PDB file of C-alpha atoms in Angstrom:
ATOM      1  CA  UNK A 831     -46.586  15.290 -19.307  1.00  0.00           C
ATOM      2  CA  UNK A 832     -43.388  17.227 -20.066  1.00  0.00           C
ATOM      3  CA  UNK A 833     -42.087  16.594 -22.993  1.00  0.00           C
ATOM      4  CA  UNK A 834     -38.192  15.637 -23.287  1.00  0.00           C
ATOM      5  CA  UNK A 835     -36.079  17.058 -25.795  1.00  0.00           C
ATOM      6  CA  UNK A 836     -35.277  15.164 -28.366  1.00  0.00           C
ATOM      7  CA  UNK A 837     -31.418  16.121 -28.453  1.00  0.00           C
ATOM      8  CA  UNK A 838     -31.303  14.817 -25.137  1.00  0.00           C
ATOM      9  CA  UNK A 839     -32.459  11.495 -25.964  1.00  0.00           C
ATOM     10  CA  UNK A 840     -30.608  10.817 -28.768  1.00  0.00           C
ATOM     11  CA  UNK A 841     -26.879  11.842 -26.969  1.00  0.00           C
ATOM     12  CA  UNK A 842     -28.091   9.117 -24.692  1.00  0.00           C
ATOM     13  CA  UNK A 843     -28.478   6.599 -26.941  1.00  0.00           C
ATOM     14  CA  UNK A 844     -25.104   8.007 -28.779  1.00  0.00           C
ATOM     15  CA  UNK A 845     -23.152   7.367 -25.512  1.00  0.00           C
ATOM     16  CA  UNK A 846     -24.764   3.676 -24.915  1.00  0.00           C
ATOM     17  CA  UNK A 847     -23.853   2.815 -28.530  1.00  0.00           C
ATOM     18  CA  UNK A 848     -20.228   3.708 -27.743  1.00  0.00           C
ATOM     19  CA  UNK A 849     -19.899   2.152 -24.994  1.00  0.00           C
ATOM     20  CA  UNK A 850     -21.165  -1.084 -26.438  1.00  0.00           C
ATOM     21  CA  UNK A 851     -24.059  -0.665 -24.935  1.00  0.00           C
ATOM     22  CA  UNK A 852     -26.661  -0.334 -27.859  1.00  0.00           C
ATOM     23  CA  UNK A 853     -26.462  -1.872 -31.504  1.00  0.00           C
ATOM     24  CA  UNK A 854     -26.385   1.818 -34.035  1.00  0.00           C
ATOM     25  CA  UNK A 855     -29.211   0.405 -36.360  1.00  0.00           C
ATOM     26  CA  UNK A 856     -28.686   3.627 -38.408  1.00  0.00           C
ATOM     27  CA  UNK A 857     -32.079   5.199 -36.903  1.00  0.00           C
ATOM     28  CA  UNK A 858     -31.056   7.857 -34.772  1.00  0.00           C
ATOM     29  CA  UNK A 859     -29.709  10.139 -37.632  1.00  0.00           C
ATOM     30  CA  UNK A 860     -32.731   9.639 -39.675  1.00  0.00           C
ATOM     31  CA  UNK A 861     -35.332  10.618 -36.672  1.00  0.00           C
ATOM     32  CA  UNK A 862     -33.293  13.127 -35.979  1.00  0.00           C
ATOM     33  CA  UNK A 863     -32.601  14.769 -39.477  1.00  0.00           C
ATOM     34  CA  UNK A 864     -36.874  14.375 -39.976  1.00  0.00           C
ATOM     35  CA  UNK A 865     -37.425  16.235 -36.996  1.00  0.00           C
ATOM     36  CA  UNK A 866     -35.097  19.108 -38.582  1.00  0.00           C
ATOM     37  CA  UNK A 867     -37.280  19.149 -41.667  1.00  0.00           C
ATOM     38  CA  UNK A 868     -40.627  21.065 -41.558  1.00  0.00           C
ATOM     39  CA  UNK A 869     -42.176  18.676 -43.761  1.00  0.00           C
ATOM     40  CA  UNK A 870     -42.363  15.760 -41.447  1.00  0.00           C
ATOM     41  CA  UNK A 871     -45.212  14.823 -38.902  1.00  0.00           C
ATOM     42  CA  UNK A 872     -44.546  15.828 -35.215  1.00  0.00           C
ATOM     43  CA  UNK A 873     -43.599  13.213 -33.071  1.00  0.00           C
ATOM     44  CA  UNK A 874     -45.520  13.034 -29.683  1.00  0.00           C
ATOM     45  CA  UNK A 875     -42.165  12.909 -27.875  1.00  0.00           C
ATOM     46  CA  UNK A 876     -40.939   9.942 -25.194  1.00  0.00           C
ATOM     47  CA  UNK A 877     -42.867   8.071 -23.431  1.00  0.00           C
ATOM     48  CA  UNK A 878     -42.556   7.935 -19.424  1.00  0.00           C
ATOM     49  CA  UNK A 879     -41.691   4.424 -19.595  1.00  0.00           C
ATOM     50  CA  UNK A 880     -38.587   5.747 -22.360  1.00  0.00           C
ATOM     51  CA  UNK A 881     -37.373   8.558 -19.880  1.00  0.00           C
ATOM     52  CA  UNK A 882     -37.017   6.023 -17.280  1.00  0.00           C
ATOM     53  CA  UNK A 883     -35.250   3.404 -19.342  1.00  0.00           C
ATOM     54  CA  UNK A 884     -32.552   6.413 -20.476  1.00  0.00           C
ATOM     55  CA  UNK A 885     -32.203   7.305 -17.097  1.00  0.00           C
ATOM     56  CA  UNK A 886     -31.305   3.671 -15.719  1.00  0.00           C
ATOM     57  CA  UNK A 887     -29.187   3.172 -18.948  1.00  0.00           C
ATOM     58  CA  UNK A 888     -27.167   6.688 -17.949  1.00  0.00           C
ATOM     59  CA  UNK A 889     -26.750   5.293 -14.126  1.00  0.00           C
ATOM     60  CA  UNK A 890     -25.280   2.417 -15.268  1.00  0.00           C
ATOM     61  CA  UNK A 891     -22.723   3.507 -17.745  1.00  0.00           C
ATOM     62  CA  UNK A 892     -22.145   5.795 -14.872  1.00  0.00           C
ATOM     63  CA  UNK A 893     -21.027   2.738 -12.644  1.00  0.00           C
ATOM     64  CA  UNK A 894     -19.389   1.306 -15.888  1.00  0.00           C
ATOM     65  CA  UNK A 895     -16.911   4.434 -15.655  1.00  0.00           C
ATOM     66  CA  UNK A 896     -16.109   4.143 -12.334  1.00  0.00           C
ATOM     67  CA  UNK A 897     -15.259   0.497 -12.107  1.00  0.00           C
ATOM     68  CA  UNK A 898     -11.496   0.510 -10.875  1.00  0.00           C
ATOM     69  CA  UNK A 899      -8.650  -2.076 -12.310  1.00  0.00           C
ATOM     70  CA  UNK A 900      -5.980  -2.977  -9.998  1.00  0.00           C
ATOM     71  CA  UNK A 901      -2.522  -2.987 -12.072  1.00  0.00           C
ATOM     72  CA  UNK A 902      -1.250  -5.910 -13.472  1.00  0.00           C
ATOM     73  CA  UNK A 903       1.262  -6.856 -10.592  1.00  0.00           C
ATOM     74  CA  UNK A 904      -1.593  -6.460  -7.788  1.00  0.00           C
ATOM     75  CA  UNK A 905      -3.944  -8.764  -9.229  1.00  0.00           C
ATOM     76  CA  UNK A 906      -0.799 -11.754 -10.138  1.00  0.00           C
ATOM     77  CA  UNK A 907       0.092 -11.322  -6.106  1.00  0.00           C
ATOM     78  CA  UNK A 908      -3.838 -11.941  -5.773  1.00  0.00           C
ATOM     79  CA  UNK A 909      -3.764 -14.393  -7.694  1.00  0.00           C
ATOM     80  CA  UNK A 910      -0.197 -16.344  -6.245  1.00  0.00           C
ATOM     81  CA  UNK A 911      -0.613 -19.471  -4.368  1.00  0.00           C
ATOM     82  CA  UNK A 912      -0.309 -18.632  -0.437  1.00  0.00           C
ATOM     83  CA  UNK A 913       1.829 -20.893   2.243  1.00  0.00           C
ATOM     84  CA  UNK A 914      -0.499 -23.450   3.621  1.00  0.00           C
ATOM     85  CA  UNK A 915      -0.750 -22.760   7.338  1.00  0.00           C
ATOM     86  CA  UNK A 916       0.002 -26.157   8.148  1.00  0.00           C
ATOM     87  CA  UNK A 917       3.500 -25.647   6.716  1.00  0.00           C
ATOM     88  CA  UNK A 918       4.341 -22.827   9.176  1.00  0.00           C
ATOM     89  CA  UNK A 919       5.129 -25.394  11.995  1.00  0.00           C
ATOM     90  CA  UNK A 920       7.135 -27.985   9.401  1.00  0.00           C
ATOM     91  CA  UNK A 921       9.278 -25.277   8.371  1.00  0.00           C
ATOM     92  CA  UNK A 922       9.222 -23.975  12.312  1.00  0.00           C
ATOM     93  CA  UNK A 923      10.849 -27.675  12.928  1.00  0.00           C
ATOM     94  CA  UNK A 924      13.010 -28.217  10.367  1.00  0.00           C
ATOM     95  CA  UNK A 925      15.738 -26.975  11.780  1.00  0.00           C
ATOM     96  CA  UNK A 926      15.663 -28.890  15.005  1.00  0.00           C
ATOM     97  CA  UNK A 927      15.385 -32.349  13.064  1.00  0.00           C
ATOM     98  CA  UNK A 928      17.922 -31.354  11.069  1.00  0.00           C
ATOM     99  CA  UNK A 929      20.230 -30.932  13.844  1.00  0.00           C
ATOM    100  CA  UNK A 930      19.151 -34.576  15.508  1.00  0.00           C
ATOM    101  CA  UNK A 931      19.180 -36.043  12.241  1.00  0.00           C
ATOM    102  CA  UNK A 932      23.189 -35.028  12.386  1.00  0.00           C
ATOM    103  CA  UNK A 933      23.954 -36.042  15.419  1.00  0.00           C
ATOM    104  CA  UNK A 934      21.994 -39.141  15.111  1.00  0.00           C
ATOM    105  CA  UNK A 935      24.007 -40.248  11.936  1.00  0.00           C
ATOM    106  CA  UNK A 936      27.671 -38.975  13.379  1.00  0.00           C
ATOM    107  CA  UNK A 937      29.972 -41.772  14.408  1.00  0.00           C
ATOM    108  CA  UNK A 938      30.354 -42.350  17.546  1.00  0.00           C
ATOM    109  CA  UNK A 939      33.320 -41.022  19.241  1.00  0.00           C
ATOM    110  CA  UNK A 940      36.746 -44.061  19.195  1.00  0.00           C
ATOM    111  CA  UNK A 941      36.839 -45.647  22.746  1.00  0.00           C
ATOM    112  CA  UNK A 942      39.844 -44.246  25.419  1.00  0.00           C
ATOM    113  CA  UNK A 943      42.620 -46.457  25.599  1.00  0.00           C
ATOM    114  CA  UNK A 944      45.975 -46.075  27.436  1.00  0.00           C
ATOM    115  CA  UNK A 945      47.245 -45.650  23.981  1.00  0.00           C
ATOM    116  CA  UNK A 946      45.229 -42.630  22.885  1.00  0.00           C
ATOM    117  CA  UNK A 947      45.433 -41.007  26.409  1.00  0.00           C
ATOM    118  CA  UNK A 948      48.817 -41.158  26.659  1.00  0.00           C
ATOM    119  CA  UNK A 949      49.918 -40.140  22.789  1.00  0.00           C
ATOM    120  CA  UNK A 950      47.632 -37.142  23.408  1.00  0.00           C
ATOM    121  CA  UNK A 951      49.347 -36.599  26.883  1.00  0.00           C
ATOM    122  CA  UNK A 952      52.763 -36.823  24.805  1.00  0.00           C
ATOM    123  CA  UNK A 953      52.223 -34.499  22.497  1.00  0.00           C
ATOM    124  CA  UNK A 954      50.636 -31.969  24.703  1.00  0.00           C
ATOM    125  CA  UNK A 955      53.666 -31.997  27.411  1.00  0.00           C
ATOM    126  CA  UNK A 956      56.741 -33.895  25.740  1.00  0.00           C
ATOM    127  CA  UNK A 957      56.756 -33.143  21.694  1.00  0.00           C
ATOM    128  CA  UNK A 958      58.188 -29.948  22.583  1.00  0.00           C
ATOM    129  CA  UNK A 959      61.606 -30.833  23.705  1.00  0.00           C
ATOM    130  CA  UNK A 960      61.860 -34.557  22.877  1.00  0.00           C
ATOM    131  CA  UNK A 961      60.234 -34.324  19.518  1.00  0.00           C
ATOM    132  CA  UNK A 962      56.727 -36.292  18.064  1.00  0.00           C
ATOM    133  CA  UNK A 963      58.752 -38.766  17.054  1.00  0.00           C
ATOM    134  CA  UNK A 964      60.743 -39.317  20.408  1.00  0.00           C
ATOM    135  CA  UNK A 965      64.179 -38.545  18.514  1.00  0.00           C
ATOM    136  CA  UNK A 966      64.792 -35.454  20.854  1.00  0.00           C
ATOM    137  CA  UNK A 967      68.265 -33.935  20.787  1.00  0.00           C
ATOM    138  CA  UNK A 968      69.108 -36.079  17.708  1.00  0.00           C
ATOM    139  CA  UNK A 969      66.307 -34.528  15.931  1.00  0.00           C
ATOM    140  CA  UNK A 970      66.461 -31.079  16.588  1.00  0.00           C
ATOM    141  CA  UNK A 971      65.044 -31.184  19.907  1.00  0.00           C
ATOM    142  CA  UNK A 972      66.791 -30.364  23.146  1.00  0.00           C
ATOM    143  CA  UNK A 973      65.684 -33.695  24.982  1.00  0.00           C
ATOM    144  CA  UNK A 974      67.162 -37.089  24.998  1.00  0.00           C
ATOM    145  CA  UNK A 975      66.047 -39.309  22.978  1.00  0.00           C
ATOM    146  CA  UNK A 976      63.629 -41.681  23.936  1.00  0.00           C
ATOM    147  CA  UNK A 977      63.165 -43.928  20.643  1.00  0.00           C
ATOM    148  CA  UNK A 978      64.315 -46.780  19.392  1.00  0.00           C
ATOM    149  CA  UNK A 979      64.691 -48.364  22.441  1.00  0.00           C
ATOM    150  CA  UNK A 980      66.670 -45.769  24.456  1.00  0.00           C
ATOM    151  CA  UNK A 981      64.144 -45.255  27.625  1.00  0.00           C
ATOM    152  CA  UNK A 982      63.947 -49.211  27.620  1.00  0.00           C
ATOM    153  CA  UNK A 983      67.635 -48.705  28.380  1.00  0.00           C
ATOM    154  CA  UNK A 984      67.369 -46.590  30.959  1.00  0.00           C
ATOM    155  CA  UNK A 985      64.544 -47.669  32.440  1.00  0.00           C
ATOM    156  CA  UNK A 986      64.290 -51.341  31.830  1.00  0.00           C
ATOM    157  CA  UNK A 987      61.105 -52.000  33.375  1.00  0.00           C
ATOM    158  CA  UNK A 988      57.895 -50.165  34.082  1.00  0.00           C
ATOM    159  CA  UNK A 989      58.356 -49.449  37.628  1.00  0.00           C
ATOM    160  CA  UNK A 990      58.606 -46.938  40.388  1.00  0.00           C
ATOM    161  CA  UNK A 991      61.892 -45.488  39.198  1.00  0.00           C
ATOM    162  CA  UNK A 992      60.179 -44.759  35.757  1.00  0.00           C
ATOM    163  CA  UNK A 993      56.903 -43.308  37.103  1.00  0.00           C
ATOM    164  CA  UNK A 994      58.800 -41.113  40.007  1.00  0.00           C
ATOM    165  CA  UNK A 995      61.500 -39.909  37.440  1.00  0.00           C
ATOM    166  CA  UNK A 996      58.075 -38.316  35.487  1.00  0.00           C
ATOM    167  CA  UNK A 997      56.779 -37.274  38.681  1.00  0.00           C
ATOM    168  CA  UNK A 998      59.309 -35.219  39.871  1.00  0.00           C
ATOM    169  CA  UNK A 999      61.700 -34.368  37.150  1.00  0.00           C
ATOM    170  CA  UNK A1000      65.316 -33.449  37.212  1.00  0.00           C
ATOM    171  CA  UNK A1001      65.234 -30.916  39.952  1.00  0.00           C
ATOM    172  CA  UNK A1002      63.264 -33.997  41.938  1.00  0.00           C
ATOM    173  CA  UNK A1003      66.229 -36.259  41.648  1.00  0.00           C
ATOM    174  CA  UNK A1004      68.446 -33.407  42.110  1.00  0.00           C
ATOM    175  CA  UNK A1005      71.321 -31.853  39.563  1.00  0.00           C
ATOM    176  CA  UNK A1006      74.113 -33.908  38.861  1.00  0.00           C
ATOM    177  CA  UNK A1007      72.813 -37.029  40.568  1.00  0.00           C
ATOM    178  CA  UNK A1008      72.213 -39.897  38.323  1.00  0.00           C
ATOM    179  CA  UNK A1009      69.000 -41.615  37.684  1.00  0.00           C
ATOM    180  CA  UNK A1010      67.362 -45.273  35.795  1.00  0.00           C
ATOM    181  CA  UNK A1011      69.621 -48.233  35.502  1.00  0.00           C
ATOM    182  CA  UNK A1012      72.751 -47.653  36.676  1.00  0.00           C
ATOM    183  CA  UNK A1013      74.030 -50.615  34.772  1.00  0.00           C
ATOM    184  CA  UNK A1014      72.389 -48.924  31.576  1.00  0.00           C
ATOM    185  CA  UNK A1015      74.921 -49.681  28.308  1.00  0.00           C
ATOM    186  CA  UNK A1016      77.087 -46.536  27.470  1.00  0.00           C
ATOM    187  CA  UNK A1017      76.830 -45.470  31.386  1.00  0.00           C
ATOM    188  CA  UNK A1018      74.520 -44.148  33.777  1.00  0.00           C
ATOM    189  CA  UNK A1019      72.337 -41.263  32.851  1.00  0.00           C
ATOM    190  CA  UNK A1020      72.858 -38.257  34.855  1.00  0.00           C
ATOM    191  CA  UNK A1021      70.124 -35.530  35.920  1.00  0.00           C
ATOM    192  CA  UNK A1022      70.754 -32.301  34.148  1.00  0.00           C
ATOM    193  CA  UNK A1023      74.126 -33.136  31.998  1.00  0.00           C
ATOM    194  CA  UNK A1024      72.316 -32.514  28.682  1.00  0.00           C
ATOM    195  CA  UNK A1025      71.849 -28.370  29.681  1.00  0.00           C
ATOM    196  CA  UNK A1026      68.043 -29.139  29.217  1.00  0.00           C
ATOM    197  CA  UNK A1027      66.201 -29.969  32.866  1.00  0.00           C
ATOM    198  CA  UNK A1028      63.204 -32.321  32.652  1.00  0.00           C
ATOM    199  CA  UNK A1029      60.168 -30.670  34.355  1.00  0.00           C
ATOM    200  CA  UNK A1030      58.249 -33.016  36.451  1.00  0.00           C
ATOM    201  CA  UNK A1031      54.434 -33.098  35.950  1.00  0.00           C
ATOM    202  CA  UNK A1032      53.530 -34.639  39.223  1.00  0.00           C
ATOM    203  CA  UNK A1033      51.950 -31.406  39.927  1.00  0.00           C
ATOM    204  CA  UNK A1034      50.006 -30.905  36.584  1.00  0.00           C
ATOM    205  CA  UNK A1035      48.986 -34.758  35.570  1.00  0.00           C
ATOM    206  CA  UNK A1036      46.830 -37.123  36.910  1.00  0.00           C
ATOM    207  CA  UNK A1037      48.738 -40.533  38.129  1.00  0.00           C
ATOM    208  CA  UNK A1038      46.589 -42.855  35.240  1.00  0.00           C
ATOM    209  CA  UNK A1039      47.944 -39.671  32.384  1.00  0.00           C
ATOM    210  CA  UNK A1040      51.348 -39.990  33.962  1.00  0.00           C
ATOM    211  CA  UNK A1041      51.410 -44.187  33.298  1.00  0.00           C
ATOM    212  CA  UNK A1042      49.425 -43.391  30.196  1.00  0.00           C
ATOM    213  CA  UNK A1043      52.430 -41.195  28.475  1.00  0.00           C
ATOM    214  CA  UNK A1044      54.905 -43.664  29.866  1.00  0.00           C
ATOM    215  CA  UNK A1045      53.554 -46.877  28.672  1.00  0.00           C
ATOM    216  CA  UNK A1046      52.852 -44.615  25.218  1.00  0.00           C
ATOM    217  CA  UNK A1047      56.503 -43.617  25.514  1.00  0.00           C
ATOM    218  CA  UNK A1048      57.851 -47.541  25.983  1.00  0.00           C
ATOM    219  CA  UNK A1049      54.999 -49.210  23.740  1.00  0.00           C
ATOM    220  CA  UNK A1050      54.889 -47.448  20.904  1.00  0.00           C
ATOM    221  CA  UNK A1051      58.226 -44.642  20.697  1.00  0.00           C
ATOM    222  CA  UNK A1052      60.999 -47.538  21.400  1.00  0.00           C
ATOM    223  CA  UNK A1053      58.997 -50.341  20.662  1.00  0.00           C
ATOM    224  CA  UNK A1054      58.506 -52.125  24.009  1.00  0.00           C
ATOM    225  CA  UNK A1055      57.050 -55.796  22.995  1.00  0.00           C
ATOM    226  CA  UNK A1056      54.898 -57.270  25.076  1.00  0.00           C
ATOM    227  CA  UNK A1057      52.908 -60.323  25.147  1.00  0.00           C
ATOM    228  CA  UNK A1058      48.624 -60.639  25.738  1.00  0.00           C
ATOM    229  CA  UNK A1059      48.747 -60.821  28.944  1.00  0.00           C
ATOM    230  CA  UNK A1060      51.195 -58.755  30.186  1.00  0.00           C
ATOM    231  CA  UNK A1061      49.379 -55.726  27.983  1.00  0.00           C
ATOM    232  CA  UNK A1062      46.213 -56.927  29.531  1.00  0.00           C
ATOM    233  CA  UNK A1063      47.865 -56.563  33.604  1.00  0.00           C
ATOM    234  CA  UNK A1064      49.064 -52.394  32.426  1.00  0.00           C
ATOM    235  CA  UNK A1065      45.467 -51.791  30.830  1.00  0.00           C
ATOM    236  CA  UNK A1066      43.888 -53.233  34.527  1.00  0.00           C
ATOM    237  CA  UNK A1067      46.469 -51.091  36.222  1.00  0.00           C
ATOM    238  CA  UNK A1068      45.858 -48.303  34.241  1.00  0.00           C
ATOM    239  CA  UNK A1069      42.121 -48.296  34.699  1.00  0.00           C
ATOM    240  CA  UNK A1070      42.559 -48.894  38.478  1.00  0.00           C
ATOM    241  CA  UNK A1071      44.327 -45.416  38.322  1.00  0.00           C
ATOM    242  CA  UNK A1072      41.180 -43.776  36.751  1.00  0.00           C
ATOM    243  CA  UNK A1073      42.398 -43.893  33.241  1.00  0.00           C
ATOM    244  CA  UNK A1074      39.960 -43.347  29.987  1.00  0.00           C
ATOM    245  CA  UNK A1075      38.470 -40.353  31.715  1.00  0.00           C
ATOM    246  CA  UNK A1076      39.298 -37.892  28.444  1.00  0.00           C
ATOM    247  CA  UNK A1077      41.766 -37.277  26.367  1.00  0.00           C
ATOM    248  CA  UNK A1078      42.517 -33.834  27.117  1.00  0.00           C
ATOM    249  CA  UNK A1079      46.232 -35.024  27.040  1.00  0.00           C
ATOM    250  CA  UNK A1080      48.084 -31.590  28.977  1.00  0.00           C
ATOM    251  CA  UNK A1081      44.796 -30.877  30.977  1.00  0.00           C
ATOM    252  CA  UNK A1082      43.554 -31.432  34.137  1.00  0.00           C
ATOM    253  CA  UNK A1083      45.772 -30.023  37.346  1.00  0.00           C
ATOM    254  CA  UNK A1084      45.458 -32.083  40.824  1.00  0.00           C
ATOM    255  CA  UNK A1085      47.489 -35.372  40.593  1.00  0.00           C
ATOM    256  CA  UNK A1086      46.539 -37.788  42.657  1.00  0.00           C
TER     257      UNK A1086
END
């Protein structure tokens, strides 16, 4: 049997024992320092079954060594909590119900009267020149007025002459000719003697905008009173004509 050296042996066992392999019982410097002396007996050297066990003990602090560590950061992102997959499609939705949930809890939109319609008509087509308040050339504007009770003056009811003096303006009537009551306290108005020509929007508004901004204009800028009733006939008649459609006030070309 070939004999092993004994160096060999003991760096072995060195190398377990500092690995943690192998408790140092103090024995391998004292076999080794009596084989050095001539005085001691010869050992018979390893056994097979010794060899073999050095040899396994080498292979495996062989695989000890090469045992790689992932870095600190790898192994927490190993370690982190994943998204369930049955959140992908919740978070997919979210979104979407959001959006109904909105909509769902908005207010719903205020009912079209002949009120709204034709204050939205008013300021889109009339502000301009007769002021929001209706005080035209007395406020700044170049209009006449048409508050406190001055188109109830001029146009005492809500009739033809009122609707066709919106339709077709002051060129309509023609310059110069006059136009409403002709009994109408401090005289008769006449088309075109302010310098500042009404447009007529017979062309631009609907019929139901164009009784919309007048009953707005009687009603509410020179404070027309009416009873129950009679508000109830102009809300019939002003439904007959299409009205509550939008309230797009300025918008919408094609009259009639």
């Amino acid at each position: 049997m070939t004999e092993v050296p004994e160096y060999l042996f003991e760096r072995s066992r060195q190398r377990r024992i500092a690995l943690g392999l192998l408790e140092d019982d103090g024995s391998g410097g004292a076999a080794a320092s009596e084989s050095g002396d001539g005085g001691s007996q010869p050992s018979s050297g390893p056994s097979s079954a010794d060899v073999i066990a050095a040899a396994k003990a080498d292979a495996k602090l062989e695989q000890v060594a090469d045992i790689d560590v992932d870095p600190v950061w790898v192994s927490a992102a190993n370690a982190r909590t994943k998204i369930p997959m049955w959140a992908l499609p919740v978070m997919f939705f979210l979104p979407l119900w959001a959006f109904v949930y909105v909509k769902m809890t908005e207010p719903p939109p205020e009912p079209v009267t002949a009120m709204t319609e034709g204050a939205a008509t008013y300021a889109a087509q009339c502000a301009s020149c007769h002021g929001g308040d209706g005080a035209g050339n007395e406020g700044g504007g170049v209009g006449r007025p048409l508050y406190n009770g001055e188109v109830l003056l001029t146009f005492p009811k809500l009739d033809a002459d009122m609707i066709h003096w919106l339709n077709v303006g002051s060129e309509g009537i023609g310059l110069g000719n006059p136009y409403g009551a002709t009994d109408r306290p401090g005289g008769t108005h006449i088309s075109g003697e302010t310098g500042a020509n009404m447009p007529g929007f017979g062309g631009t508004l609907s019929e139901y905008k164009i009784y919309s901004v007048a009953r707005y204009i009687r009603e509410v800028l020179s404070g027309e009173l009416l009873s129950e009733e009679e508000i109830a006939v102009r809300d019939a008649e002003w439904e007959e004509l299409g009205g509550g459609k939008d309230l797009g006030g300025g918008g919408g070309h094609g009259g009639h």
